[in-house]
Amino acid sequence: MPRLFDFPDELLCKILEYLSSYDAIYSFFNLNIRFNRLLMPFKHQIDLTYLSYGQFMNFIKIILPTINKDEPLYSLKLGNVRTPGQIDLFNTLIHDQTYRGYFDNINKILIECPRLNELIIFVEKFLLSLSNLASLSIKIDQIRDEDFHKWTQLIVNSVLSISNLIQLEIEMPTGLVLSRVCNTTMFNSLIDLSLNLTLVTDLLILIQHTPNLEKLSIRIGWWTSGDRTLLKMLDEMRLNTDRISFLIHLKKFHLTIDSILTFQFEHLEQVLYRILNRQ
């Protein structure tokens, strides 16, 4: 009967593909030099969302310090879906400098179903300190009406403003309102953006503050061509001959509209012109 160690690297890599990062590292790390080499991709990324409390603590306190001696961690996924309280636990542990240093090289993060207070701490105490963070995905499952303004403030003032962020995806049950974004605020680093907005006017505001976008995916909650603010903004853009094009680098654009109250094609045409015109 063949032994696992007798299998060629190609077959072992196929076997490892069926395992999670945690299971692969927990099962095979430090068996020998060969397995450590095959486990290289698993050492750079970790999905904590499916781990139990015990597995989570084992990874943070035992496994991560060991693998971090040779290989930095680049990608992190965590959330409250399968393990309620995981984000709060992570926020608590990250205050300890013993563990904080293991995450200094993170460049990609996905966080699922955070509560408002958890995300505030996560952003202010962790995200904003990551100098290499380039990709961020946040999936929000619920927003209380009384907290909507706080969510908007957090995303606009802190998340969108992360200076080194290149790719950002935010999924939320209600769209953002961008009417209070300062005219001088620019989100210059963003190249790939996916966002939920409330109104088409929020989209027009957004494109004036994200000049370097190459990919843009937007979901709008409501479209109404009778909105006076929309008509005013379109008129102002039409009269502004100094800035005809807003997204001159755009290569890919996707727009979803959930509900239409009143609709005039010419208004949609004008909006798309401001987005897609690259002259």
PDB file of C-alpha atoms in Angstrom:
ATOM      1  CA  MET A   1       0.000   0.000   0.000  1.00  0.00           C
ATOM      2  CA  PRO A   2       1.478   3.378  -1.004  1.00  0.00           C
ATOM      3  CA  ARG A   3       2.222   5.848   1.741  1.00  0.00           C
ATOM      4  CA  LEU A   4       1.273   9.517   1.627  1.00  0.00           C
ATOM      5  CA  PHE A   5       4.935  10.498   1.576  1.00  0.00           C
ATOM      6  CA  ASP A   6       5.426   8.421  -1.602  1.00  0.00           C
ATOM      7  CA  PHE A   7       2.932  10.469  -3.646  1.00  0.00           C
ATOM      8  CA  PRO A   8       4.365  12.953  -6.158  1.00  0.00           C
ATOM      9  CA  ASP A   9       4.075  16.673  -5.451  1.00  0.00           C
ATOM     10  CA  GLU A  10       1.361  17.111  -8.092  1.00  0.00           C
ATOM     11  CA  LEU A  11      -0.923  14.598  -6.382  1.00  0.00           C
ATOM     12  CA  LEU A  12      -0.254  15.995  -2.920  1.00  0.00           C
ATOM     13  CA  CYS A  13      -1.144  19.485  -4.154  1.00  0.00           C
ATOM     14  CA  LYS A  14      -4.442  18.121  -5.475  1.00  0.00           C
ATOM     15  CA  ILE A  15      -5.177  16.553  -2.098  1.00  0.00           C
ATOM     16  CA  LEU A  16      -4.382  19.813  -0.313  1.00  0.00           C
ATOM     17  CA  GLU A  17      -6.831  21.677  -2.567  1.00  0.00           C
ATOM     18  CA  TYR A  18      -9.677  19.872  -0.781  1.00  0.00           C
ATOM     19  CA  LEU A  19      -8.554  21.144   2.613  1.00  0.00           C
ATOM     20  CA  SER A  20      -9.015  24.526   4.213  1.00  0.00           C
ATOM     21  CA  SER A  21      -5.943  26.585   5.068  1.00  0.00           C
ATOM     22  CA  TYR A  22      -6.348  25.759   8.749  1.00  0.00           C
ATOM     23  CA  ASP A  23      -6.813  22.004   8.211  1.00  0.00           C
ATOM     24  CA  ALA A  24      -3.887  21.795   5.803  1.00  0.00           C
ATOM     25  CA  ILE A  25      -1.508  23.609   8.145  1.00  0.00           C
ATOM     26  CA  TYR A  26      -2.786  21.852  11.275  1.00  0.00           C
ATOM     27  CA  SER A  27      -2.387  18.423   9.650  1.00  0.00           C
ATOM     28  CA  PHE A  28       0.861  18.699   7.707  1.00  0.00           C
ATOM     29  CA  PHE A  29       2.928  21.666   8.874  1.00  0.00           C
ATOM     30  CA  ASN A  30       6.444  20.820  10.053  1.00  0.00           C
ATOM     31  CA  LEU A  31       6.185  17.160   9.036  1.00  0.00           C
ATOM     32  CA  ASN A  32       9.217  17.723   6.825  1.00  0.00           C
ATOM     33  CA  ILE A  33      10.802  20.294   4.516  1.00  0.00           C
ATOM     34  CA  ARG A  34       8.882  18.990   1.512  1.00  0.00           C
ATOM     35  CA  PHE A  35       5.460  19.476   3.094  1.00  0.00           C
ATOM     36  CA  ASN A  36       6.418  22.903   4.380  1.00  0.00           C
ATOM     37  CA  ARG A  37       7.238  23.861   0.800  1.00  0.00           C
ATOM     38  CA  LEU A  38       3.921  22.499  -0.515  1.00  0.00           C
ATOM     39  CA  LEU A  39       2.057  24.376   2.216  1.00  0.00           C
ATOM     40  CA  MET A  40       3.527  27.728   1.184  1.00  0.00           C
ATOM     41  CA  PRO A  41       0.238  29.115  -0.313  1.00  0.00           C
ATOM     42  CA  PHE A  42      -1.696  28.094   2.807  1.00  0.00           C
ATOM     43  CA  LYS A  43       0.663  29.984   5.085  1.00  0.00           C
ATOM     44  CA  HIS A  44      -0.049  33.281   3.330  1.00  0.00           C
ATOM     45  CA  GLN A  45      -3.828  33.266   3.766  1.00  0.00           C
ATOM     46  CA  ILE A  46      -6.336  32.159   6.382  1.00  0.00           C
ATOM     47  CA  ASP A  47     -10.118  31.883   6.483  1.00  0.00           C
ATOM     48  CA  LEU A  48     -11.150  32.080  10.135  1.00  0.00           C
ATOM     49  CA  THR A  49     -14.904  32.244   9.516  1.00  0.00           C
ATOM     50  CA  TYR A  50     -15.623  28.519   9.820  1.00  0.00           C
ATOM     51  CA  LEU A  51     -13.379  27.850  12.833  1.00  0.00           C
ATOM     52  CA  SER A  52     -14.684  27.016  16.273  1.00  0.00           C
ATOM     53  CA  TYR A  53     -13.563  29.089  19.251  1.00  0.00           C
ATOM     54  CA  GLY A  54     -10.933  26.484  20.126  1.00  0.00           C
ATOM     55  CA  GLN A  55      -9.577  26.297  16.575  1.00  0.00           C
ATOM     56  CA  PHE A  56      -9.511  30.096  16.342  1.00  0.00           C
ATOM     57  CA  MET A  57      -7.470  30.425  19.531  1.00  0.00           C
ATOM     58  CA  ASN A  58      -5.185  27.577  18.462  1.00  0.00           C
ATOM     59  CA  PHE A  59      -4.440  29.310  15.173  1.00  0.00           C
ATOM     60  CA  ILE A  60      -3.790  32.725  16.724  1.00  0.00           C
ATOM     61  CA  LYS A  61      -1.753  31.549  19.705  1.00  0.00           C
ATOM     62  CA  ILE A  62       0.013  28.407  18.441  1.00  0.00           C
ATOM     63  CA  ILE A  63       0.026  28.043  14.651  1.00  0.00           C
ATOM     64  CA  LEU A  64       0.408  31.654  13.526  1.00  0.00           C
ATOM     65  CA  PRO A  65       3.482  32.439  15.676  1.00  0.00           C
ATOM     66  CA  THR A  66       5.181  29.338  14.286  1.00  0.00           C
ATOM     67  CA  ILE A  67       4.544  29.909  10.581  1.00  0.00           C
ATOM     68  CA  ASN A  68       5.102  33.655  10.901  1.00  0.00           C
ATOM     69  CA  LYS A  69       8.763  33.072  11.667  1.00  0.00           C
ATOM     70  CA  ASP A  70       9.350  32.199   7.998  1.00  0.00           C
ATOM     71  CA  GLU A  71       6.244  33.270   6.055  1.00  0.00           C
ATOM     72  CA  PRO A  72       4.146  36.427   6.604  1.00  0.00           C
ATOM     73  CA  LEU A  73       0.362  36.337   6.484  1.00  0.00           C
ATOM     74  CA  TYR A  74      -1.069  38.343   3.566  1.00  0.00           C
ATOM     75  CA  SER A  75      -4.782  37.524   3.415  1.00  0.00           C
ATOM     76  CA  LEU A  76      -7.360  37.356   6.222  1.00  0.00           C
ATOM     77  CA  LYS A  77     -11.060  36.450   6.300  1.00  0.00           C
ATOM     78  CA  LEU A  78     -13.161  36.629   9.449  1.00  0.00           C
ATOM     79  CA  GLY A  79     -16.795  37.094  10.436  1.00  0.00           C
ATOM     80  CA  ASN A  80     -19.660  36.372  12.793  1.00  0.00           C
ATOM     81  CA  VAL A  81     -21.762  34.044  10.602  1.00  0.00           C
ATOM     82  CA  ARG A  82     -20.554  30.630  11.779  1.00  0.00           C
ATOM     83  CA  THR A  83     -18.789  31.753  14.939  1.00  0.00           C
ATOM     84  CA  PRO A  84     -20.759  34.568  16.621  1.00  0.00           C
ATOM     85  CA  GLY A  85     -18.474  37.008  18.392  1.00  0.00           C
ATOM     86  CA  GLN A  86     -15.409  36.186  16.292  1.00  0.00           C
ATOM     87  CA  ILE A  87     -14.827  39.805  15.207  1.00  0.00           C
ATOM     88  CA  ASP A  88     -15.107  41.043  18.788  1.00  0.00           C
ATOM     89  CA  LEU A  89     -12.656  38.341  19.881  1.00  0.00           C
ATOM     90  CA  PHE A  90     -10.238  39.348  17.125  1.00  0.00           C
ATOM     91  CA  ASN A  91     -10.491  43.007  18.164  1.00  0.00           C
ATOM     92  CA  THR A  92      -9.644  42.030  21.740  1.00  0.00           C
ATOM     93  CA  LEU A  93      -6.633  39.917  20.777  1.00  0.00           C
ATOM     94  CA  ILE A  94      -5.265  42.476  18.335  1.00  0.00           C
ATOM     95  CA  HIS A  95      -4.709  44.940  21.191  1.00  0.00           C
ATOM     96  CA  ASP A  96      -1.972  42.605  22.427  1.00  0.00           C
ATOM     97  CA  GLN A  97       1.254  43.521  20.629  1.00  0.00           C
ATOM     98  CA  THR A  98       2.301  39.883  20.869  1.00  0.00           C
ATOM     99  CA  TYR A  99      -0.337  39.003  18.271  1.00  0.00           C
ATOM    100  CA  ARG A 100      -0.612  42.362  16.512  1.00  0.00           C
ATOM    101  CA  GLY A 101       2.737  42.013  14.790  1.00  0.00           C
ATOM    102  CA  TYR A 102       1.692  38.818  12.996  1.00  0.00           C
ATOM    103  CA  PHE A 103      -0.729  40.832  10.838  1.00  0.00           C
ATOM    104  CA  ASP A 104       1.520  43.724   9.792  1.00  0.00           C
ATOM    105  CA  ASN A 105       1.901  42.447   6.215  1.00  0.00           C
ATOM    106  CA  ILE A 106      -1.805  41.924   5.523  1.00  0.00           C
ATOM    107  CA  ASN A 107      -2.809  43.272   2.094  1.00  0.00           C
ATOM    108  CA  LYS A 108      -6.239  41.665   1.659  1.00  0.00           C
ATOM    109  CA  ILE A 109      -9.147  41.411   4.115  1.00  0.00           C
ATOM    110  CA  LEU A 110     -12.704  40.112   3.913  1.00  0.00           C
ATOM    111  CA  ILE A 111     -14.956  40.702   6.915  1.00  0.00           C
ATOM    112  CA  GLU A 112     -18.507  39.299   7.122  1.00  0.00           C
ATOM    113  CA  CYS A 113     -21.507  40.432   9.172  1.00  0.00           C
ATOM    114  CA  PRO A 114     -19.812  42.826  11.592  1.00  0.00           C
ATOM    115  CA  ARG A 115     -21.869  44.748  14.121  1.00  0.00           C
ATOM    116  CA  LEU A 116     -21.457  48.513  14.034  1.00  0.00           C
ATOM    117  CA  ASN A 117     -19.327  48.848  17.174  1.00  0.00           C
ATOM    118  CA  GLU A 118     -17.162  45.905  16.108  1.00  0.00           C
ATOM    119  CA  LEU A 119     -16.472  47.412  12.708  1.00  0.00           C
ATOM    120  CA  ILE A 120     -15.662  50.820  14.188  1.00  0.00           C
ATOM    121  CA  ILE A 121     -12.992  49.248  16.423  1.00  0.00           C
ATOM    122  CA  PHE A 122     -11.763  46.981  13.619  1.00  0.00           C
ATOM    123  CA  VAL A 123     -11.330  49.918  11.246  1.00  0.00           C
ATOM    124  CA  GLU A 124      -9.883  52.461  13.662  1.00  0.00           C
ATOM    125  CA  LYS A 125      -7.617  50.151  15.674  1.00  0.00           C
ATOM    126  CA  PHE A 126      -6.551  47.725  12.950  1.00  0.00           C
ATOM    127  CA  LEU A 127      -7.326  48.600   9.320  1.00  0.00           C
ATOM    128  CA  LEU A 128      -6.030  52.154   9.440  1.00  0.00           C
ATOM    129  CA  SER A 129      -2.675  50.909  10.732  1.00  0.00           C
ATOM    130  CA  LEU A 130      -2.087  48.467   7.847  1.00  0.00           C
ATOM    131  CA  SER A 131       0.328  50.143   5.461  1.00  0.00           C
ATOM    132  CA  ASN A 132       0.078  47.334   2.874  1.00  0.00           C
ATOM    133  CA  LEU A 133      -3.708  46.960   2.762  1.00  0.00           C
ATOM    134  CA  ALA A 134      -4.782  47.038  -0.904  1.00  0.00           C
ATOM    135  CA  SER A 135      -8.000  44.998  -1.039  1.00  0.00           C
ATOM    136  CA  LEU A 136     -10.968  45.129   1.345  1.00  0.00           C
ATOM    137  CA  SER A 137     -14.375  43.455   1.235  1.00  0.00           C
ATOM    138  CA  ILE A 138     -17.071  44.154   3.839  1.00  0.00           C
ATOM    139  CA  LYS A 139     -20.369  42.261   3.868  1.00  0.00           C
ATOM    140  CA  ILE A 140     -22.936  43.842   6.186  1.00  0.00           C
ATOM    141  CA  ASP A 141     -26.070  41.801   6.857  1.00  0.00           C
ATOM    142  CA  GLN A 142     -28.202  44.246   8.837  1.00  0.00           C
ATOM    143  CA  ILE A 143     -28.383  47.958   9.628  1.00  0.00           C
ATOM    144  CA  ARG A 144     -30.756  49.414  12.188  1.00  0.00           C
ATOM    145  CA  ASP A 145     -32.494  52.608  11.069  1.00  0.00           C
ATOM    146  CA  GLU A 146     -31.179  54.543  14.057  1.00  0.00           C
ATOM    147  CA  ASP A 147     -27.594  53.517  13.185  1.00  0.00           C
ATOM    148  CA  PHE A 148     -27.705  54.331   9.472  1.00  0.00           C
ATOM    149  CA  HIS A 149     -25.984  57.706   9.843  1.00  0.00           C
ATOM    150  CA  LYS A 150     -23.162  56.151  11.909  1.00  0.00           C
ATOM    151  CA  TRP A 151     -22.623  53.432   9.302  1.00  0.00           C
ATOM    152  CA  THR A 152     -22.458  56.076   6.581  1.00  0.00           C
ATOM    153  CA  GLN A 153     -19.978  58.184   8.540  1.00  0.00           C
ATOM    154  CA  LEU A 154     -17.750  55.187   9.203  1.00  0.00           C
ATOM    155  CA  ILE A 155     -17.660  54.051   5.580  1.00  0.00           C
ATOM    156  CA  VAL A 156     -17.270  57.490   4.001  1.00  0.00           C
ATOM    157  CA  ASN A 157     -14.897  59.093   6.506  1.00  0.00           C
ATOM    158  CA  SER A 158     -12.780  56.068   7.424  1.00  0.00           C
ATOM    159  CA  VAL A 159     -13.084  53.167   4.962  1.00  0.00           C
ATOM    160  CA  LEU A 160     -13.264  55.011   1.633  1.00  0.00           C
ATOM    161  CA  SER A 161     -10.495  57.290   2.839  1.00  0.00           C
ATOM    162  CA  ILE A 162      -7.890  54.548   3.430  1.00  0.00           C
ATOM    163  CA  SER A 163      -5.045  56.055   1.441  1.00  0.00           C
ATOM    164  CA  ASN A 164      -3.478  52.864   0.073  1.00  0.00           C
ATOM    165  CA  LEU A 165      -6.706  50.985  -0.742  1.00  0.00           C
ATOM    166  CA  ILE A 166      -6.964  49.895  -4.384  1.00  0.00           C
ATOM    167  CA  GLN A 167      -9.918  47.496  -4.370  1.00  0.00           C
ATOM    168  CA  LEU A 168     -13.023  47.956  -2.214  1.00  0.00           C
ATOM    169  CA  GLU A 169     -16.274  45.986  -2.128  1.00  0.00           C
ATOM    170  CA  ILE A 170     -19.050  46.794   0.330  1.00  0.00           C
ATOM    171  CA  GLU A 171     -22.323  44.852   0.413  1.00  0.00           C
ATOM    172  CA  MET A 172     -25.058  46.254   2.627  1.00  0.00           C
ATOM    173  CA  PRO A 173     -28.869  45.959   2.838  1.00  0.00           C
ATOM    174  CA  THR A 174     -29.378  49.708   2.326  1.00  0.00           C
ATOM    175  CA  GLY A 175     -27.457  52.054   0.085  1.00  0.00           C
ATOM    176  CA  LEU A 176     -25.083  54.766   1.211  1.00  0.00           C
ATOM    177  CA  VAL A 177     -26.006  58.445   1.082  1.00  0.00           C
ATOM    178  CA  LEU A 178     -23.102  60.604  -0.097  1.00  0.00           C
ATOM    179  CA  SER A 179     -24.691  64.051   0.005  1.00  0.00           C
ATOM    180  CA  ARG A 180     -22.426  65.164   2.866  1.00  0.00           C
ATOM    181  CA  VAL A 181     -19.122  64.235   1.266  1.00  0.00           C
ATOM    182  CA  CYS A 182     -16.858  67.276   1.324  1.00  0.00           C
ATOM    183  CA  ASN A 183     -16.256  68.791  -2.110  1.00  0.00           C
ATOM    184  CA  THR A 184     -12.496  68.677  -1.639  1.00  0.00           C
ATOM    185  CA  THR A 185     -12.395  65.021  -0.540  1.00  0.00           C
ATOM    186  CA  MET A 186     -10.873  62.694  -3.129  1.00  0.00           C
ATOM    187  CA  PHE A 187     -10.520  58.914  -2.982  1.00  0.00           C
ATOM    188  CA  ASN A 188      -7.577  58.816  -5.364  1.00  0.00           C
ATOM    189  CA  SER A 189      -6.203  55.361  -4.588  1.00  0.00           C
ATOM    190  CA  LEU A 190      -9.354  53.418  -5.525  1.00  0.00           C
ATOM    191  CA  ILE A 191      -9.184  51.559  -8.836  1.00  0.00           C
ATOM    192  CA  ASP A 192     -11.824  48.846  -8.340  1.00  0.00           C
ATOM    193  CA  LEU A 193     -15.011  49.748  -6.434  1.00  0.00           C
ATOM    194  CA  SER A 194     -18.274  47.902  -5.734  1.00  0.00           C
ATOM    195  CA  LEU A 195     -20.839  49.779  -3.658  1.00  0.00           C
ATOM    196  CA  ASN A 196     -24.530  50.072  -2.748  1.00  0.00           C
ATOM    197  CA  LEU A 197     -25.968  53.583  -3.036  1.00  0.00           C
ATOM    198  CA  THR A 198     -29.397  54.984  -2.224  1.00  0.00           C
ATOM    199  CA  LEU A 199     -30.048  57.348  -5.154  1.00  0.00           C
ATOM    200  CA  VAL A 200     -28.617  58.115  -8.573  1.00  0.00           C
ATOM    201  CA  THR A 201     -27.493  61.482  -7.180  1.00  0.00           C
ATOM    202  CA  ASP A 202     -25.158  59.550  -4.871  1.00  0.00           C
ATOM    203  CA  LEU A 203     -23.623  57.960  -7.960  1.00  0.00           C
ATOM    204  CA  LEU A 204     -23.057  61.373  -9.533  1.00  0.00           C
ATOM    205  CA  ILE A 205     -21.377  62.532  -6.329  1.00  0.00           C
ATOM    206  CA  LEU A 206     -19.226  59.405  -6.197  1.00  0.00           C
ATOM    207  CA  ILE A 207     -17.774  59.755  -9.696  1.00  0.00           C
ATOM    208  CA  GLN A 208     -16.604  63.272  -8.865  1.00  0.00           C
ATOM    209  CA  HIS A 209     -14.484  61.935  -5.992  1.00  0.00           C
ATOM    210  CA  THR A 210     -12.989  58.756  -7.520  1.00  0.00           C
ATOM    211  CA  PRO A 211     -10.998  59.940 -10.564  1.00  0.00           C
ATOM    212  CA  ASN A 212      -8.801  56.859 -10.984  1.00  0.00           C
ATOM    213  CA  LEU A 213     -11.439  54.121 -11.113  1.00  0.00           C
ATOM    214  CA  GLU A 214     -10.975  51.409 -13.728  1.00  0.00           C
ATOM    215  CA  LYS A 215     -13.790  49.133 -12.529  1.00  0.00           C
ATOM    216  CA  LEU A 216     -17.052  50.325 -11.001  1.00  0.00           C
ATOM    217  CA  SER A 217     -20.040  48.239  -9.904  1.00  0.00           C
ATOM    218  CA  ILE A 218     -22.987  50.104  -8.399  1.00  0.00           C
ATOM    219  CA  ARG A 219     -26.339  49.021  -6.990  1.00  0.00           C
ATOM    220  CA  ILE A 220     -28.884  51.840  -6.611  1.00  0.00           C
ATOM    221  CA  GLY A 221     -31.914  51.489  -4.370  1.00  0.00           C
ATOM    222  CA  TRP A 222     -34.165  54.061  -6.061  1.00  0.00           C
ATOM    223  CA  TRP A 223     -34.330  55.851  -9.401  1.00  0.00           C
ATOM    224  CA  THR A 224     -36.644  58.789  -9.846  1.00  0.00           C
ATOM    225  CA  SER A 225     -36.269  61.183 -12.762  1.00  0.00           C
ATOM    226  CA  GLY A 226     -38.442  63.716 -10.934  1.00  0.00           C
ATOM    227  CA  ASP A 227     -35.749  64.349  -8.327  1.00  0.00           C
ATOM    228  CA  ARG A 228     -34.949  68.067  -8.459  1.00  0.00           C
ATOM    229  CA  THR A 229     -31.491  67.455  -7.037  1.00  0.00           C
ATOM    230  CA  LEU A 230     -30.764  65.086  -9.920  1.00  0.00           C
ATOM    231  CA  LEU A 231     -31.896  67.646 -12.493  1.00  0.00           C
ATOM    232  CA  LYS A 232     -29.820  70.358 -10.829  1.00  0.00           C
ATOM    233  CA  MET A 233     -26.699  68.189 -10.740  1.00  0.00           C
ATOM    234  CA  LEU A 234     -27.086  67.209 -14.393  1.00  0.00           C
ATOM    235  CA  ASP A 235     -27.468  70.868 -15.369  1.00  0.00           C
ATOM    236  CA  GLU A 236     -24.367  71.833 -13.388  1.00  0.00           C
ATOM    237  CA  MET A 237     -22.358  69.042 -14.984  1.00  0.00           C
ATOM    238  CA  ARG A 238     -23.540  70.004 -18.434  1.00  0.00           C
ATOM    239  CA  LEU A 239     -22.498  73.629 -17.899  1.00  0.00           C
ATOM    240  CA  ASN A 240     -19.103  72.693 -16.455  1.00  0.00           C
ATOM    241  CA  THR A 241     -17.013  72.710 -19.627  1.00  0.00           C
ATOM    242  CA  ASP A 242     -13.790  72.369 -17.628  1.00  0.00           C
ATOM    243  CA  ARG A 243     -14.654  68.837 -16.595  1.00  0.00           C
ATOM    244  CA  ILE A 244     -16.568  66.851 -19.188  1.00  0.00           C
ATOM    245  CA  SER A 245     -15.061  63.485 -18.259  1.00  0.00           C
ATOM    246  CA  PHE A 246     -14.948  62.192 -14.683  1.00  0.00           C
ATOM    247  CA  LEU A 247     -13.750  58.604 -15.023  1.00  0.00           C
ATOM    248  CA  ILE A 248     -11.210  58.756 -17.816  1.00  0.00           C
ATOM    249  CA  HIS A 249      -9.578  55.460 -16.782  1.00  0.00           C
ATOM    250  CA  LEU A 250     -12.800  53.428 -16.543  1.00  0.00           C
ATOM    251  CA  LYS A 251     -12.697  50.064 -18.329  1.00  0.00           C
ATOM    252  CA  LYS A 252     -15.633  48.210 -16.796  1.00  0.00           C
ATOM    253  CA  PHE A 253     -18.966  49.481 -15.439  1.00  0.00           C
ATOM    254  CA  HIS A 254     -21.974  47.641 -14.009  1.00  0.00           C
ATOM    255  CA  LEU A 255     -25.195  49.274 -12.807  1.00  0.00           C
ATOM    256  CA  THR A 256     -28.140  47.648 -11.005  1.00  0.00           C
ATOM    257  CA  ILE A 257     -31.308  49.602 -10.152  1.00  0.00           C
ATOM    258  CA  ASP A 258     -33.596  47.937  -7.611  1.00  0.00           C
ATOM    259  CA  SER A 259     -36.678  50.186  -7.916  1.00  0.00           C
ATOM    260  CA  ILE A 260     -37.844  52.791 -10.448  1.00  0.00           C
ATOM    261  CA  LEU A 261     -40.424  55.387  -9.424  1.00  0.00           C
ATOM    262  CA  THR A 262     -40.320  57.660 -12.472  1.00  0.00           C
ATOM    263  CA  PHE A 263     -38.016  57.300 -15.424  1.00  0.00           C
ATOM    264  CA  GLN A 264     -36.875  59.400 -18.354  1.00  0.00           C
ATOM    265  CA  PHE A 265     -34.361  57.846 -20.703  1.00  0.00           C
ATOM    266  CA  GLU A 266     -32.626  61.167 -21.363  1.00  0.00           C
ATOM    267  CA  HIS A 267     -31.678  61.395 -17.682  1.00  0.00           C
ATOM    268  CA  LEU A 268     -30.158  57.921 -17.718  1.00  0.00           C
ATOM    269  CA  GLU A 269     -28.350  58.840 -20.914  1.00  0.00           C
ATOM    270  CA  GLN A 270     -26.872  61.950 -19.293  1.00  0.00           C
ATOM    271  CA  VAL A 271     -25.769  59.999 -16.214  1.00  0.00           C
ATOM    272  CA  LEU A 272     -24.106  57.311 -18.318  1.00  0.00           C
ATOM    273  CA  TYR A 273     -22.432  59.963 -20.450  1.00  0.00           C
ATOM    274  CA  ARG A 274     -20.769  61.441 -17.372  1.00  0.00           C
ATOM    275  CA  ILE A 275     -19.560  57.988 -16.372  1.00  0.00           C
ATOM    276  CA  LEU A 276     -18.567  56.469 -19.705  1.00  0.00           C
ATOM    277  CA  ASN A 277     -17.321  59.498 -21.631  1.00  0.00           C
ATOM    278  CA  ARG A 278     -13.520  59.323 -21.677  1.00  0.00           C
ATOM    279  CA  GLN A 279     -12.722  62.196 -23.990  1.00  0.00           C
TER     280      GLN A 279
END
